[in-house]
Coordinates of C-alpha atoms in Angstrom, one line a residue:
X155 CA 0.0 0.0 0.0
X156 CA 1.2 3.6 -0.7
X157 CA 0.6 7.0 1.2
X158 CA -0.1 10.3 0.4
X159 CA 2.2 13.1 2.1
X160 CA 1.7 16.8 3.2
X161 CA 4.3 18.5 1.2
X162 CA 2.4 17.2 -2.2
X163 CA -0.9 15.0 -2.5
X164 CA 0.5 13.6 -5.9
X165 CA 3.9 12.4 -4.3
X166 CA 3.5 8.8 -3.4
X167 CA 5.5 6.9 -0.6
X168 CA 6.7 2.9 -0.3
X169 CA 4.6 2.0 3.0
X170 CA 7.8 1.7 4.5
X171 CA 8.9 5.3 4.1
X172 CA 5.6 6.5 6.1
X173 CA 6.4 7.2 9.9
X174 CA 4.0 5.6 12.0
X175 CA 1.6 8.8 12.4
X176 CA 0.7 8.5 9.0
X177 CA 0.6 4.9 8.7
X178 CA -2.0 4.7 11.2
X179 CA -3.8 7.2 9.7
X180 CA -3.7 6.2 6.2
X181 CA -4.2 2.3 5.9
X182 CA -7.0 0.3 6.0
X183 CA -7.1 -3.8 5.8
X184 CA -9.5 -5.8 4.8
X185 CA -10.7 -8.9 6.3
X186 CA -9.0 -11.4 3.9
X187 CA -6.2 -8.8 4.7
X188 CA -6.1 -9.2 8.4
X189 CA -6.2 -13.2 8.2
X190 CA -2.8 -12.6 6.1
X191 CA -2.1 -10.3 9.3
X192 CA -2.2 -13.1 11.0
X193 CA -0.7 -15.9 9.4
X194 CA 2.4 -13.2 9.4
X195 CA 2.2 -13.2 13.4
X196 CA 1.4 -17.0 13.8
X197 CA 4.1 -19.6 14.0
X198 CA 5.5 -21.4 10.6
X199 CA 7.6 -19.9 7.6
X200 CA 5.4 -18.2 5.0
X201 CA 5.8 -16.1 1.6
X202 CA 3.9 -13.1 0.8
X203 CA 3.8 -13.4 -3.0
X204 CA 2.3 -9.8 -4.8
X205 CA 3.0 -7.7 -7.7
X206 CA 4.6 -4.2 -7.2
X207 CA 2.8 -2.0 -5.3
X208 CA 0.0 -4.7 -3.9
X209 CA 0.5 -4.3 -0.5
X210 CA 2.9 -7.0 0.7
X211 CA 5.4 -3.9 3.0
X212 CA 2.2 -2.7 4.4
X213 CA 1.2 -6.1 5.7
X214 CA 3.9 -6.9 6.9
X215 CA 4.5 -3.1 8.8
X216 CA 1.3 -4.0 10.3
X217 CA 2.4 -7.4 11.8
X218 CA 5.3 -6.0 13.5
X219 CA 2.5 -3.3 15.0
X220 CA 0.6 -6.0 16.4
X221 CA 3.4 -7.6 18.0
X222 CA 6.3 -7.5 20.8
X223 CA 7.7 -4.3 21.1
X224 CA 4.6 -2.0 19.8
X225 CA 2.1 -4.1 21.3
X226 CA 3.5 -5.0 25.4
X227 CA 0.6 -7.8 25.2
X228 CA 1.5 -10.2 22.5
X229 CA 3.5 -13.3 22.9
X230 CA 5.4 -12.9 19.7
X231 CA 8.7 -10.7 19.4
X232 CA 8.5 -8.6 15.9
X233 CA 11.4 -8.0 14.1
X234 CA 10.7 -6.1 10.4
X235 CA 13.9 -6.0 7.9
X236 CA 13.9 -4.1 5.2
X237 CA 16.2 -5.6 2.7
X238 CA 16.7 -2.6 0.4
X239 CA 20.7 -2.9 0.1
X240 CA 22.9 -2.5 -2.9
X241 CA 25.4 -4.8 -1.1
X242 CA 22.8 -8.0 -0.7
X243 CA 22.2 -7.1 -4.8
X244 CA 25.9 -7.1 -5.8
X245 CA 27.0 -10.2 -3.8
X246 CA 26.4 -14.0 -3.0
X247 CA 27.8 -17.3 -1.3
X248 CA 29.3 -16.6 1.9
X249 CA 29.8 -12.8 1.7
X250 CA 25.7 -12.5 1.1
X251 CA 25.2 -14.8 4.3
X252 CA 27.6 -12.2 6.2
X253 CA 25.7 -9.4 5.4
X254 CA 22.6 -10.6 5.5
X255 CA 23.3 -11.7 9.0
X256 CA 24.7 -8.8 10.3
X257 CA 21.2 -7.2 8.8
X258 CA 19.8 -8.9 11.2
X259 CA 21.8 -8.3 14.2
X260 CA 21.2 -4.8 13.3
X261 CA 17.5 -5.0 13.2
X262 CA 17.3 -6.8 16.5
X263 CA 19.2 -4.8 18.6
X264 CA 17.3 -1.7 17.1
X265 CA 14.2 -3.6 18.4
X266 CA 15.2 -4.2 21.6
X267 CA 16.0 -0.3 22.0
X268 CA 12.7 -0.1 21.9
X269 CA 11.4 -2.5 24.7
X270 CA 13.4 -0.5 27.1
X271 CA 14.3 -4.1 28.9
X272 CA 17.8 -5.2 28.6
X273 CA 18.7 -8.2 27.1
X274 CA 22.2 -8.8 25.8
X275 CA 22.3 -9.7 21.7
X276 CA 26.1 -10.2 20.6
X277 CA 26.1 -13.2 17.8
X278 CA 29.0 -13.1 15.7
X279 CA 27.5 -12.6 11.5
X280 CA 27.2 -16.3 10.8
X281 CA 23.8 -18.5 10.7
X282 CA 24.7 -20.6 13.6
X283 CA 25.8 -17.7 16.1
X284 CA 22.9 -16.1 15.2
X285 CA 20.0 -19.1 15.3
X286 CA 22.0 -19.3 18.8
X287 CA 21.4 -15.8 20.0
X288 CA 18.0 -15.5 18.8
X289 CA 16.7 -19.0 20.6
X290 CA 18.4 -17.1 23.5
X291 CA 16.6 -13.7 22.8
X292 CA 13.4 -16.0 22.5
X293 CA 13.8 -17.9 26.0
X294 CA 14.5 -14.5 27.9
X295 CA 11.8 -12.6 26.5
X296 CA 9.5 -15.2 26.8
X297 CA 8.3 -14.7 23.3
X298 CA 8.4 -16.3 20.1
X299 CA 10.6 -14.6 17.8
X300 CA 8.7 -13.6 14.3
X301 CA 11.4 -11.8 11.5
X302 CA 9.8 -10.2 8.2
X303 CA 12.1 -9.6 5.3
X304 CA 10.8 -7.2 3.2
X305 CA 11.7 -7.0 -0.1
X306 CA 13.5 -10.5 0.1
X307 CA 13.8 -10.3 -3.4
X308 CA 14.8 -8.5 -6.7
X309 CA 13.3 -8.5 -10.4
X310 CA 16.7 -7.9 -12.0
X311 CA 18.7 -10.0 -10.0
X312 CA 19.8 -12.9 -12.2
X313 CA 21.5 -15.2 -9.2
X314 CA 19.6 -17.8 -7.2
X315 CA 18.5 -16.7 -3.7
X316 CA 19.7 -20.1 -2.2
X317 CA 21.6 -18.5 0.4
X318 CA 18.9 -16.2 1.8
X319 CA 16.5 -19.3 1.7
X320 CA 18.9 -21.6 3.3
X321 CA 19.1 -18.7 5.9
X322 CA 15.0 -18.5 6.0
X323 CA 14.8 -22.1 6.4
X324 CA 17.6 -22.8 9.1
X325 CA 16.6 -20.2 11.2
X326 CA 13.1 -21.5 11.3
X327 CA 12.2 -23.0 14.4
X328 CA 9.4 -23.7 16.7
X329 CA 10.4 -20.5 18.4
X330 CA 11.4 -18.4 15.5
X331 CA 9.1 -17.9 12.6
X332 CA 10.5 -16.3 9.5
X333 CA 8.2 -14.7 6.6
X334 CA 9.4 -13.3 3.4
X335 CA 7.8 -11.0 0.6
X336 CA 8.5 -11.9 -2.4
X337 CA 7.1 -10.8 -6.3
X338 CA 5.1 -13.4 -8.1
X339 CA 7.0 -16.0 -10.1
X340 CA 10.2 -14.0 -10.6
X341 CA 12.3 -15.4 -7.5
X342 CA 14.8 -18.1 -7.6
X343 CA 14.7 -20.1 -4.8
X344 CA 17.7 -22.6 -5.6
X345 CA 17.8 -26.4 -5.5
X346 CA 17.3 -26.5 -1.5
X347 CA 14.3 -24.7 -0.5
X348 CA 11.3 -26.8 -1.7
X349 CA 8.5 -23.6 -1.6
X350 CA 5.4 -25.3 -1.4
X351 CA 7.0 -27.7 1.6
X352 CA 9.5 -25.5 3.4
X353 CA 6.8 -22.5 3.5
X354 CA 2.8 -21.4 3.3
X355 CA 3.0 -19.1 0.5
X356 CA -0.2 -16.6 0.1
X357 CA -1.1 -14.9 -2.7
X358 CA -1.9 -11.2 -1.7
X359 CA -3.5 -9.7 -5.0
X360 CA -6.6 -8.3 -4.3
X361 CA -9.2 -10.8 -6.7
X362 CA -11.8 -8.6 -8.0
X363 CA -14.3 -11.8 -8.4
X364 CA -14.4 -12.0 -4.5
X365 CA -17.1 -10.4 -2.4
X366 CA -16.8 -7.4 -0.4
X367 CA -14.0 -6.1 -3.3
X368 CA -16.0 -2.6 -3.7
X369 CA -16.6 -2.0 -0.4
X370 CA -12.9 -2.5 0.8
X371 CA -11.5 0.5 -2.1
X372 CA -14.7 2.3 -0.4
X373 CA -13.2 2.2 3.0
X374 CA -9.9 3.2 2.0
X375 CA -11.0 6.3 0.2
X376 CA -12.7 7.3 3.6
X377 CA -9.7 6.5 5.5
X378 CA -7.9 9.1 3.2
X379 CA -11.0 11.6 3.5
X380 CA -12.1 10.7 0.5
X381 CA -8.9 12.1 -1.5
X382 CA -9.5 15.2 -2.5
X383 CA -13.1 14.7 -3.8
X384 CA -16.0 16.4 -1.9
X385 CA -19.3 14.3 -1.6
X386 CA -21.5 16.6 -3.5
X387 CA -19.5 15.5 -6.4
X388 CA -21.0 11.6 -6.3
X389 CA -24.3 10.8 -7.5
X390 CA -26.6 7.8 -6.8
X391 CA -25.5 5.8 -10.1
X392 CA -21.9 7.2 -9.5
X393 CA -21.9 6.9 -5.2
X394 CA -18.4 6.9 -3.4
X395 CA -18.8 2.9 -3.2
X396 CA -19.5 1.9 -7.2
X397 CA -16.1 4.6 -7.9
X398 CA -13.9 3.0 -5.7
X399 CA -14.7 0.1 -6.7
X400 CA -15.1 0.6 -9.9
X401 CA -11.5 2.2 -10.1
X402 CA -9.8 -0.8 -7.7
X403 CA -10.6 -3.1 -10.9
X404 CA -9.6 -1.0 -13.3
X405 CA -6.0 -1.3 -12.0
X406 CA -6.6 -5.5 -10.4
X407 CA -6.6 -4.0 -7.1
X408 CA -3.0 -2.9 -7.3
X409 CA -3.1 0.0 -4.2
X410 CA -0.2 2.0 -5.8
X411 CA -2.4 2.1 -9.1
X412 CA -5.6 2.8 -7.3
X413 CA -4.1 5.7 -5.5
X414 CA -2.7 7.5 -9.0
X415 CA -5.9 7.0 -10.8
X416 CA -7.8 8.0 -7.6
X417 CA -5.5 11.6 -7.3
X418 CA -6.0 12.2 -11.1
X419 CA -9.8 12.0 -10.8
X420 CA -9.5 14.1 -7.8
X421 CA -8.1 17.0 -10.3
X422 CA -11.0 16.4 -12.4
X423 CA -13.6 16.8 -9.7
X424 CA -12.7 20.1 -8.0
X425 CA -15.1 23.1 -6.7
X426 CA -18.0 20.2 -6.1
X427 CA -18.1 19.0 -10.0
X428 CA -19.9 16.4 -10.3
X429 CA -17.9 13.0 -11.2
X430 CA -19.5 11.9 -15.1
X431 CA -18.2 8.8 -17.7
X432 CA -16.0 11.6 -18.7
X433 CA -14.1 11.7 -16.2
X434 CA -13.9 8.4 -15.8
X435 CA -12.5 7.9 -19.4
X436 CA -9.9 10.4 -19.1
X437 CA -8.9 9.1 -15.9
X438 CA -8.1 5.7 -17.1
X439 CA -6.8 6.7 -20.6
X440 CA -4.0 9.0 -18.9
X441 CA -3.4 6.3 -16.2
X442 CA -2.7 3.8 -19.2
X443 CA -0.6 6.1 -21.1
X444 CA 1.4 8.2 -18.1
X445 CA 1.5 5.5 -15.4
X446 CA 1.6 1.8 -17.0
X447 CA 3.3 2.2 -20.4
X448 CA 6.0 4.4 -18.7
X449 CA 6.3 1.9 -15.8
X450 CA 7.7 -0.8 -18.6
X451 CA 10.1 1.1 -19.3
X452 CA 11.6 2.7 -16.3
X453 CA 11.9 -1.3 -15.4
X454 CA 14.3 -1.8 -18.0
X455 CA 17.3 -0.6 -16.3
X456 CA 16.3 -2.7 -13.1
X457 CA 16.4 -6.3 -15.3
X458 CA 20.0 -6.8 -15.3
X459 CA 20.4 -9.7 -17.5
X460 CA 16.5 -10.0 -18.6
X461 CA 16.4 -5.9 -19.7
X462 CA 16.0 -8.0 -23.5
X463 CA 12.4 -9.0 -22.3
X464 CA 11.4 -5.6 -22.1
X465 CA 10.7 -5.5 -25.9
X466 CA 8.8 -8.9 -26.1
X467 CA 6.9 -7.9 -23.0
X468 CA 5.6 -5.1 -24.9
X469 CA 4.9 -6.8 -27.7
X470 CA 2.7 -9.4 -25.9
X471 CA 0.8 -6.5 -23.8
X472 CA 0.4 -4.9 -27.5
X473 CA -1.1 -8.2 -28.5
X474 CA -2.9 -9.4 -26.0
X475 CA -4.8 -5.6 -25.5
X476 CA -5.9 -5.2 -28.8
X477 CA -7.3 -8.6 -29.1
X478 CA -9.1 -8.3 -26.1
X479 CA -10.3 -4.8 -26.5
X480 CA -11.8 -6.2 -30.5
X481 CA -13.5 -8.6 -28.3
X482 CA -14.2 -6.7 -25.3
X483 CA -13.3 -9.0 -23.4
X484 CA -11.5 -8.9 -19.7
X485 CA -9.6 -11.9 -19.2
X486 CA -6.8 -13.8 -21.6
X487 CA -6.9 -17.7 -21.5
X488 CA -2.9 -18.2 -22.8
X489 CA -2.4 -21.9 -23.9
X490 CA 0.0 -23.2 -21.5
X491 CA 2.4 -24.2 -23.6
X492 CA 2.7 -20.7 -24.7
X493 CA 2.5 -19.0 -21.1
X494 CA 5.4 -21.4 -20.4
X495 CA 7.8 -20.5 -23.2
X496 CA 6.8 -16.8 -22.6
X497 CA 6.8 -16.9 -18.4
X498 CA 9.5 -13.8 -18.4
X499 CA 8.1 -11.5 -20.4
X500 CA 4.4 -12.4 -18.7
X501 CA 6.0 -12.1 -15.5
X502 CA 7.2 -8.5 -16.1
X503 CA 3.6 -7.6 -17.2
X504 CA 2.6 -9.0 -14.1
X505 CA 4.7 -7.2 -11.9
X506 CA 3.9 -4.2 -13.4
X507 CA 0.3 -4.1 -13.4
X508 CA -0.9 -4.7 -17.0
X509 CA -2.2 -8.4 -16.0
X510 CA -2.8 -10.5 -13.0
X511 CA -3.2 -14.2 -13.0
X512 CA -6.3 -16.0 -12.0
X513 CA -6.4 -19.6 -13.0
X514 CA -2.7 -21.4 -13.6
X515 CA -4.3 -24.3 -15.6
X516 CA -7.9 -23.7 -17.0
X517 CA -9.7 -26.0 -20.0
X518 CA -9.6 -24.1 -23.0
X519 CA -12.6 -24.3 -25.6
X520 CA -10.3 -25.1 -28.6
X521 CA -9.0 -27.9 -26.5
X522 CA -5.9 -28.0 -24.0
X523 CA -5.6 -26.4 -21.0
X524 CA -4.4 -22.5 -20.5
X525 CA -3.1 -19.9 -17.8
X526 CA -5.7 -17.2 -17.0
X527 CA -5.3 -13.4 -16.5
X528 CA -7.4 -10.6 -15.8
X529 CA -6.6 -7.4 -17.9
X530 CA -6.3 -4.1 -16.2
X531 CA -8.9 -2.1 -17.2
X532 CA -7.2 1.3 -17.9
X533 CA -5.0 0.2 -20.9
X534 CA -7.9 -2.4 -21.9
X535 CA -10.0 1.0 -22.8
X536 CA -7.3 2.3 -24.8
X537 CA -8.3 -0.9 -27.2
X538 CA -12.2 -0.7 -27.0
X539 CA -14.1 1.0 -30.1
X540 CA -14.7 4.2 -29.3
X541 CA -12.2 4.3 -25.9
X542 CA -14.7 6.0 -24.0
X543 CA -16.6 4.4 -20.3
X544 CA -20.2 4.2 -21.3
X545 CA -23.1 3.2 -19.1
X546 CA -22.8 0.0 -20.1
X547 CA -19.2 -0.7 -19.5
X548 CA -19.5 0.9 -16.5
X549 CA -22.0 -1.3 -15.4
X550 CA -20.6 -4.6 -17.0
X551 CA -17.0 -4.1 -15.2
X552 CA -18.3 -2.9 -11.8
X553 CA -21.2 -5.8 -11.3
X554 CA -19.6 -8.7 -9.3
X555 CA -22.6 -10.7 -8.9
X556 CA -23.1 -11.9 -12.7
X557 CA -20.5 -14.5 -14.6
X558 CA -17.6 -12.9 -16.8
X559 CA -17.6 -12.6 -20.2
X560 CA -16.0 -15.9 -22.1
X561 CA -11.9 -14.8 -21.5
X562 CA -10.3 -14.1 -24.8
X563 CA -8.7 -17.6 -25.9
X564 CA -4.7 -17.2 -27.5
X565 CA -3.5 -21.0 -28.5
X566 CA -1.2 -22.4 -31.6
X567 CA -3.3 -19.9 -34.0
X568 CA -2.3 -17.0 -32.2
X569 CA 0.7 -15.0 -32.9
X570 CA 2.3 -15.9 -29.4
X571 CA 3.0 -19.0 -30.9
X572 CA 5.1 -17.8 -33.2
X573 CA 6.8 -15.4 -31.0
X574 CA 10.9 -16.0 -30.3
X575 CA 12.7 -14.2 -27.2
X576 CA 15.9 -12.7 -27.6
X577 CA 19.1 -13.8 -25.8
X578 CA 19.8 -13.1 -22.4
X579 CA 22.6 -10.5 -21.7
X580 CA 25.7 -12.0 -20.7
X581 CA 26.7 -9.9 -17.8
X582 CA 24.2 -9.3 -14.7
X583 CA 24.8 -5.8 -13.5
X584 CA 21.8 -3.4 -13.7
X585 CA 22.2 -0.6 -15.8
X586 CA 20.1 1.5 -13.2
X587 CA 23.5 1.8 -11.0
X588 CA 25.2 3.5 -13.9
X589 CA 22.9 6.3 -14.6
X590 CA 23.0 9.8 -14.7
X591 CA 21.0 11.1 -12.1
X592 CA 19.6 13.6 -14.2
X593 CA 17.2 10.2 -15.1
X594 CA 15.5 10.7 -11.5
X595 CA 14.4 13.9 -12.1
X596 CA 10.4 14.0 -11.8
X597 CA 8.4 12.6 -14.9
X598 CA 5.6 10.1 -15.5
X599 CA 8.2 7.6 -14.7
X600 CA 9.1 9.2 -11.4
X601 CA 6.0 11.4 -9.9
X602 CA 8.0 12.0 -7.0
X603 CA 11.5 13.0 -8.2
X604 CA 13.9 15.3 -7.9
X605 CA 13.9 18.8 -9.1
X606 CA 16.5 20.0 -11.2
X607 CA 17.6 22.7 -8.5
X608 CA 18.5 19.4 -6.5
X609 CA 19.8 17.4 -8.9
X610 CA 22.3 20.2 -9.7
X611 CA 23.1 20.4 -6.0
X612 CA 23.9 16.7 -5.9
X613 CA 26.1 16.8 -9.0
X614 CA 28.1 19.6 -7.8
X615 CA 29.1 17.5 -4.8
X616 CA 29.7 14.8 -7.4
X617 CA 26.8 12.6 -6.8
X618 CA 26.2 11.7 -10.6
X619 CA 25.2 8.1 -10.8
X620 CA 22.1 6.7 -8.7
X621 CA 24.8 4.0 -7.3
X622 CA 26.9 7.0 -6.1
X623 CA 23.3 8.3 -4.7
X624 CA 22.6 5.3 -3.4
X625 CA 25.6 4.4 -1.4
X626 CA 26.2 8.3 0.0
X627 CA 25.2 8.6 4.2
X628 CA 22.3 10.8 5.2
X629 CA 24.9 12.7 7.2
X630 CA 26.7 13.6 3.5
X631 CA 24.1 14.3 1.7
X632 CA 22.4 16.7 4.8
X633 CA 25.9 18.8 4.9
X634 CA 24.4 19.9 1.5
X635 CA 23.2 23.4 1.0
X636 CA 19.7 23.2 0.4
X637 CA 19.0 19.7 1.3
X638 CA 16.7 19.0 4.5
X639 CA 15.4 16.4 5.9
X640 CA 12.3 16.6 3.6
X641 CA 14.7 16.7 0.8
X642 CA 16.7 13.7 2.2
X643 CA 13.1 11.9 2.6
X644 CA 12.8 12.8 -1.2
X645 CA 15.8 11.5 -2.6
X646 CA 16.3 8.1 -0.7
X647 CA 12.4 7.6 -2.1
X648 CA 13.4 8.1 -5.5
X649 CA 16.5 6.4 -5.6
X650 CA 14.6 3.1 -4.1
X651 CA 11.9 3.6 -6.9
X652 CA 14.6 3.5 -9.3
X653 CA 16.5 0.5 -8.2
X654 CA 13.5 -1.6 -5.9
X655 CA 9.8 -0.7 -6.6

């Protein structure tokens, strides 16, 4: 989930980077949302698989709210990692395990500041000093120990994550309970970690075929005071309820999309207009042309080996949209041998919003069996005759209660078929470390960058690539003229955009 800040209602925050007044404030969970709250708190190892911007931080923020040190009365000890490091993306085998180790020693005793108890945490940066300490920390506190990796992994990072999973699995106990979030079919777990044994995995994408999916975008528009968009400007066809929800499946529930669609319709609604198909259509045309096709490429840099999938990627959304929008149709049915061949390139739509699976293996009419996604509905209008919400589509893609539309079918007819993927690059560093900041200046791509009054600041002190950015100290960068702690704030948020979200 994202957030909204003070200095600027169309700057948009990672959940992590709210402070806990506004994260309070600004977040509502549902109820399939608070049993994933749970499962996060229980005991066992479990993955929190989601797309960009679906929620998985937020969740997981929320667990370590609920427990041992913010909450006095739970029996579980929290411990929330963010794993947003350029060292744990640059390295592996033994010097990963180091770092990743001393991550968490870190973490802990930051935690244990907190309690205002004293308990002693000195394990040396290896797995088995550390699974030591912690059963330790566990029998002195007389809690279960629960850690949360955030951002566990990376889309552009080409190695196997054996050693953080041999780590997540070892340290796994009946005491301590480790949980990961991870992106949807993009990880590499290595040859050890069996996921579907050594973990619960759940699926956090927000399914707009459930009940209850309207009202949950409902409440978190009234969490946010409705966003910028008085009351008198809804109607009884066009309440706050059928909007939201409306909006929430026109980006597959994806909160980060929901909240950009959400603030442009705001613009569109000011001194009490009222809220028309209009607006509607040129709030999900500009969201498909300024938010999702941009978002494909800003990922390019971020792919490290895979950047050649960014083309065929494209290509496929290309494809797949126009086909779908001839037919009006909302879901693709891809024939699995196809979605199989093409899994990178689908994955990178998936990550980025454009689709959302459903079904991994569904009967297809013209025989076989297929993967099913769900099209999001902003770049779908782009396609339909005429581009424009009517009444009827209105109706047709809010209504929950009534079947779906046949999915649009793509098998050994279809031009997928005959689609070939390039080669992979040879070397494995992202090309997002080697760019000119002047590339995180703010744009569709980046809604919250830097100005160029800043960026010229930075240079001067010869921080000219976003690795240099990156790896420079908050004490550095705030002996800056002109930069703040509002700045700072800034900068760190668009450098992790550029390299994480």
């Amino acid at each position: 989930m994202v957030n909204l800040t003070s200095e600027n209602t169309s700057l948009i925050l990672a959940a992590e980077d709210c402070s806990a007044e506004e994260f309070e404030q600004f977040h509502y969970f549902s109820k399939q949302e608070q049993r994933f709250i749970s499962n996060l708190i229980a005991h066992g190892p479990v993955l929190l698989k989601g797309a960009r911007g679906s929620g998985k931080s937020a969740l997981m923020i929320e667990a370590s709210r609920r427990m041992y040190p913010a909450n006095p009365l739970s029996s579980a000890f929290g411990i929330y990692i963010s794993l947003r490091h350029l060292e744990l993306l640059r390295s592996e085998g033994e010097k990963y395990e180091r770092m990743l180790c001393q991550l968490i020693i870190d973490a802990v005793n930051q935690t244990i500041i907190k309690t205002g108890d004293i308990f002693e945490f000195y394990p040396l940066p290896n797995i088995t000093s550390l699974q030591r300490e912690l059963s330790s920390l566990s029998i002195a506190s007389r809690k279960r120990i629960v850690i949360l990796f955030d951002d566990a992994a990376h889309i552009g990072r080409e190695a196997p994550l054996h050693e953080f999973f041999d780590i997540f699995r070892t340290l796994s106990s009946s005491i301590i309970s480790c949980k990961a979030a991870i992106y949807p079919g993009v990880t590499k777990f290595g040859t050890r970690f069996d996921v579907y044994n050594d973990a619960t995995v759940i699926d956090v994408s927000r399914n707009d075929e459930l009940e209850g999916y309207n009202a949950n975008f409902t409440e978190i528009i009234k969490k946010r005071s409705f966003m910028g968009i008085p009351q008198e400007s809804f109607s009884r066809e066009l309440n706050v309820e059928n909007v939201a929800g409306f909006m929430g499946r026109a980006v597959l529930g994806n909160m980060r999309g929901f909240i950009f669609a959400w603030n442009h319709l705001s613009k569109n609604c000011k001194d009490g207009k009222k809220i028309g198909y209009a607006n509607l259509t040129h709030t999900l045309i500009d969201i498909s042309s300024n938010y999702y096709w941009p978002l494909i490429e800003e990922l390019k840099p971020k792919l490290g080996i895979y950047a050649p999938m960014i083309d065929p990627a494209t290509e496929i959304a290309e494809l797949i949209f126009r086909e779908a929008g001839e037919d009006n149709k909302q879901d693709v049915l891809i024939l699995r041998e196809i979605a199989q061949r093409l899994s990178k390139p689908l994955e990178l739509l998936e990550y980025t919003g454009f689709i959302s699976i459903r079904d991994v293996s569904r009967a297809m009419k013209s025989r076989g069996r297929g993967t099913r996604y769900s099209l999001n509905l902003c770049t779908l209008l782009e396609k339909i005759h005429g581009a424009r919400v009517t009444r009827e589509i209105y109706s047709r893609w809010l209504n929950e209660s009534k079947e779906r539309n046949e999915s649009l079918e793509l098998h050994k007819t279809s031009e997928l078929f005959k689609m070939q993927l390039p080669e992979l690059l040879k070397h494995g560093e992202m090309l997002i470390f080697n760019e000119d900041i002047s590339k995180l200046k703010k744009s569709n791509a980046y809604p919250y960058g830097l100005t160029q009054d800043k960026i010229d600041i930075l240079k001067a002190a010869n921080y000219n690539t976003v690795s240099a950015l990156a790896e420079a100290s908050d004490k550095s960068l705030l002996a800056l003229n002109n930069i703040g702690e509002e700045t700072l704030k800034r900068i760190r948020s668009t450098v992790a955009q550029a390299i994480w979200m």
